[in-house]
Short mmCIF file of C-alpha atoms and ligand atoms in Angstrom, two decimals:
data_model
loop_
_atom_site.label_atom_id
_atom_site.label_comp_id
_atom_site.label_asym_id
_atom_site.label_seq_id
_atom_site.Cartn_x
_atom_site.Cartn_y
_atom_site.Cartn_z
CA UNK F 24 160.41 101.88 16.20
CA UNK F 25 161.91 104.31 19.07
CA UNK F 26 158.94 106.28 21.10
CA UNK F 27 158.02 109.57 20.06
CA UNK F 28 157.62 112.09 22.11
CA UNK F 29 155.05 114.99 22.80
CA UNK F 30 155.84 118.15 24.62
CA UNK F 31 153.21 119.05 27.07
CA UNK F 32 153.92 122.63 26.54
CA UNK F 33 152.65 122.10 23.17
CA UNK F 34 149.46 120.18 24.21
CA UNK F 35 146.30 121.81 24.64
CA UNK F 36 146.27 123.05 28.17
CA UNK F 37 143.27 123.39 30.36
CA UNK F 38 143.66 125.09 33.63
CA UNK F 39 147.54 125.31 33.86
CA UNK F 40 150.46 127.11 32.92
CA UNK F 41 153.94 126.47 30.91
CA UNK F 42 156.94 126.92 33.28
CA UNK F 43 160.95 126.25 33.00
CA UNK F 44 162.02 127.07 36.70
CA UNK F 45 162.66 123.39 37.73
CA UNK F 46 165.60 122.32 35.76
CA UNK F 47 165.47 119.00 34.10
CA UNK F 48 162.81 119.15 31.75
CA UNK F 49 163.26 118.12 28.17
CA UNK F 50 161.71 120.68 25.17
CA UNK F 51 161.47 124.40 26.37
CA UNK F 52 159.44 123.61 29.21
CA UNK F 53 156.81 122.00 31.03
CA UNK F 54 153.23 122.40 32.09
CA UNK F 55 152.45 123.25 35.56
CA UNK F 56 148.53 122.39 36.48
CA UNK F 57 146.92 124.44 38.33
CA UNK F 58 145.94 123.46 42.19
CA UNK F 59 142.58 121.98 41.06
CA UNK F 60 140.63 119.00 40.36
CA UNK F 61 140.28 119.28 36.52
CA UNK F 62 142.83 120.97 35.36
CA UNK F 63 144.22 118.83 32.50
CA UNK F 64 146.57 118.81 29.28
CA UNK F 65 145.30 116.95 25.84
CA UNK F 66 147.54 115.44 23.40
CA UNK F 67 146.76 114.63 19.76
CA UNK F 68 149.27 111.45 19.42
CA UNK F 69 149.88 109.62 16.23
CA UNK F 70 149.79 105.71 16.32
CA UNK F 71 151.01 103.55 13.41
CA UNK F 72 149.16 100.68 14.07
CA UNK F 73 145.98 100.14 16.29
CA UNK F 74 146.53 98.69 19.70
CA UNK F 75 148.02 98.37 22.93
CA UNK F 76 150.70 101.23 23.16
CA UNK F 77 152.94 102.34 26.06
CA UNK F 78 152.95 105.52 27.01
CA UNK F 79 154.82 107.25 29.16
CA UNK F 80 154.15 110.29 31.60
CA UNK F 81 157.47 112.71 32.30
CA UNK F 82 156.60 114.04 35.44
CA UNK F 83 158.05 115.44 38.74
CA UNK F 84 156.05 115.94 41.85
CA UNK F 85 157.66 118.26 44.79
CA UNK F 86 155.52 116.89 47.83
CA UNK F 87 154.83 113.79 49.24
CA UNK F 88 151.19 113.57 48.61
CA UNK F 89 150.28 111.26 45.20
CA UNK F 90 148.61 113.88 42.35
CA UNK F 91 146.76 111.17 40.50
CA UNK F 92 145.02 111.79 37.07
CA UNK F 93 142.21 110.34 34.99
CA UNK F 94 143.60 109.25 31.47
CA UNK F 95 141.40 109.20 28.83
CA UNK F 96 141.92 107.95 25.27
CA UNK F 97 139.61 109.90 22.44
CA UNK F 98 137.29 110.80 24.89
CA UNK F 99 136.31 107.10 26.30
CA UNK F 100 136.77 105.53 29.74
CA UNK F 101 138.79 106.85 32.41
CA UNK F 102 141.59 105.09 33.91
CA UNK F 103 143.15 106.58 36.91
CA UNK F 104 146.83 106.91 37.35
CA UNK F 105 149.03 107.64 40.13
CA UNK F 106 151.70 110.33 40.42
CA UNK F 107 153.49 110.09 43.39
CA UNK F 108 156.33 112.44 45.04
CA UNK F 109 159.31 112.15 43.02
CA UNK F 110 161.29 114.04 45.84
CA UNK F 111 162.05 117.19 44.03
CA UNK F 112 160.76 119.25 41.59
CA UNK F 113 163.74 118.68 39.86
CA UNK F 114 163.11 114.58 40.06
CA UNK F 115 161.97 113.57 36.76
CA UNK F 116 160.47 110.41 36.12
CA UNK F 117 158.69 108.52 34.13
CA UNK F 118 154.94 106.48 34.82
CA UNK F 119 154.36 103.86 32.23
CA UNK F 120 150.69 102.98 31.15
CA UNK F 121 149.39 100.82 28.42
CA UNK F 122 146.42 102.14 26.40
CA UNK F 123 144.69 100.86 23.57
CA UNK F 124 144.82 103.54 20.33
CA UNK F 125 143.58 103.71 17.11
CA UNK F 126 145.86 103.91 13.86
CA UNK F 127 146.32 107.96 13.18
CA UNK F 128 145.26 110.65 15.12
CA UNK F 129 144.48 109.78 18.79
CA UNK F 130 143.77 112.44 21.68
CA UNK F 131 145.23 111.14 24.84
CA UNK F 132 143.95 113.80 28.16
CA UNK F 133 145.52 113.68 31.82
CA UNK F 134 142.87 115.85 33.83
CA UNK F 135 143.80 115.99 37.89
CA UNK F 136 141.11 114.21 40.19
CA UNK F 137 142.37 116.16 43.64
CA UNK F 138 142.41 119.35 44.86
CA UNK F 139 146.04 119.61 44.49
CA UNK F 140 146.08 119.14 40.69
CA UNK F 141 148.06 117.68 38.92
CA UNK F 142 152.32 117.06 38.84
CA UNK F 143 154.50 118.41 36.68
CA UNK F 144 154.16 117.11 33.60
CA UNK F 145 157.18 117.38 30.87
CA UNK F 146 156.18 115.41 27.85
CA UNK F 147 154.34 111.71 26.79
CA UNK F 148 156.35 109.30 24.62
CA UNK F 149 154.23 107.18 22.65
CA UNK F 150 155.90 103.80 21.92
C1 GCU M 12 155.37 124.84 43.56
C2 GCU M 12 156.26 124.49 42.37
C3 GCU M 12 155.43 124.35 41.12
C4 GCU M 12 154.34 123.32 41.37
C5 GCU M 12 153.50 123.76 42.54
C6 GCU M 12 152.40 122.76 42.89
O1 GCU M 12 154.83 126.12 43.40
O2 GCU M 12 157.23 125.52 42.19
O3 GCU M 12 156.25 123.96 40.02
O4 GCU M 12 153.54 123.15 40.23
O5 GCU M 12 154.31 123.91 43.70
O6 GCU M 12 152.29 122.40 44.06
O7 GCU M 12 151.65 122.35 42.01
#
């Protein structure tokens, strides 16, 4: 079946704001962390079957210094994934990760490990 996708403007946003001044973004917007180390933005995904899923991470990152974040799937391990300068703000791109869900509801978080937070993220799309 084709991905779905998840907004991050509709996520549930810790420590960051919605924004739609860097053109490119897909839904009505995109979520902007703020310049600290935990900021994050949690998704409640829904996965057909249990397993290994891809998922990927819209994002754009303005500066040349990586913005990586800890992904977590319903609350377990971290894995931390890198977010490197896209060139522009206006550079959307896509990071691919495979995580393991659970059939139905999942929560899938991307919380910022630096100082700079984290990029700008646009949506996830769940395959
Ligand atoms: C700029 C940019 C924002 C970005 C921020 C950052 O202010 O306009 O979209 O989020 O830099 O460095 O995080």
């Amino acid at each position: 079946p084709a991905p779905t996708d998840y907004q991050a403007e509709d996520a549930t946003i810790s420590q960051g704001v919605v924004e739609s001044n860097h053109a490119g973004f897909t839904g009505t917007g995109f979520v902007n962390y703020d310049n600290v180390a935990g900021s994050s933005v949690q998704f409640t995904v829904s996965a057909a079957t249990a397993g290994t899923h891809e998922v990927k991470l819209r994002f754009a990152n303005g500066t040349t210094t990586d913005r990586p974040m800890d992904l977590t799937v319903n609350g377990g391990a971290a894995t931390n994934v890198s977010f490197p300068g896209t060139g522009a703000w206006t550079t959307w791109v896509e990071k691919t990760v495979t995580v393991s869900l659970a059939a139905g509801a999942n929560t899938i978080r991307a919380t910022a490990t630096t100082a700079n937070g984290g990029p700008n993220l646009d949506r996830i799309s769940i395959g």
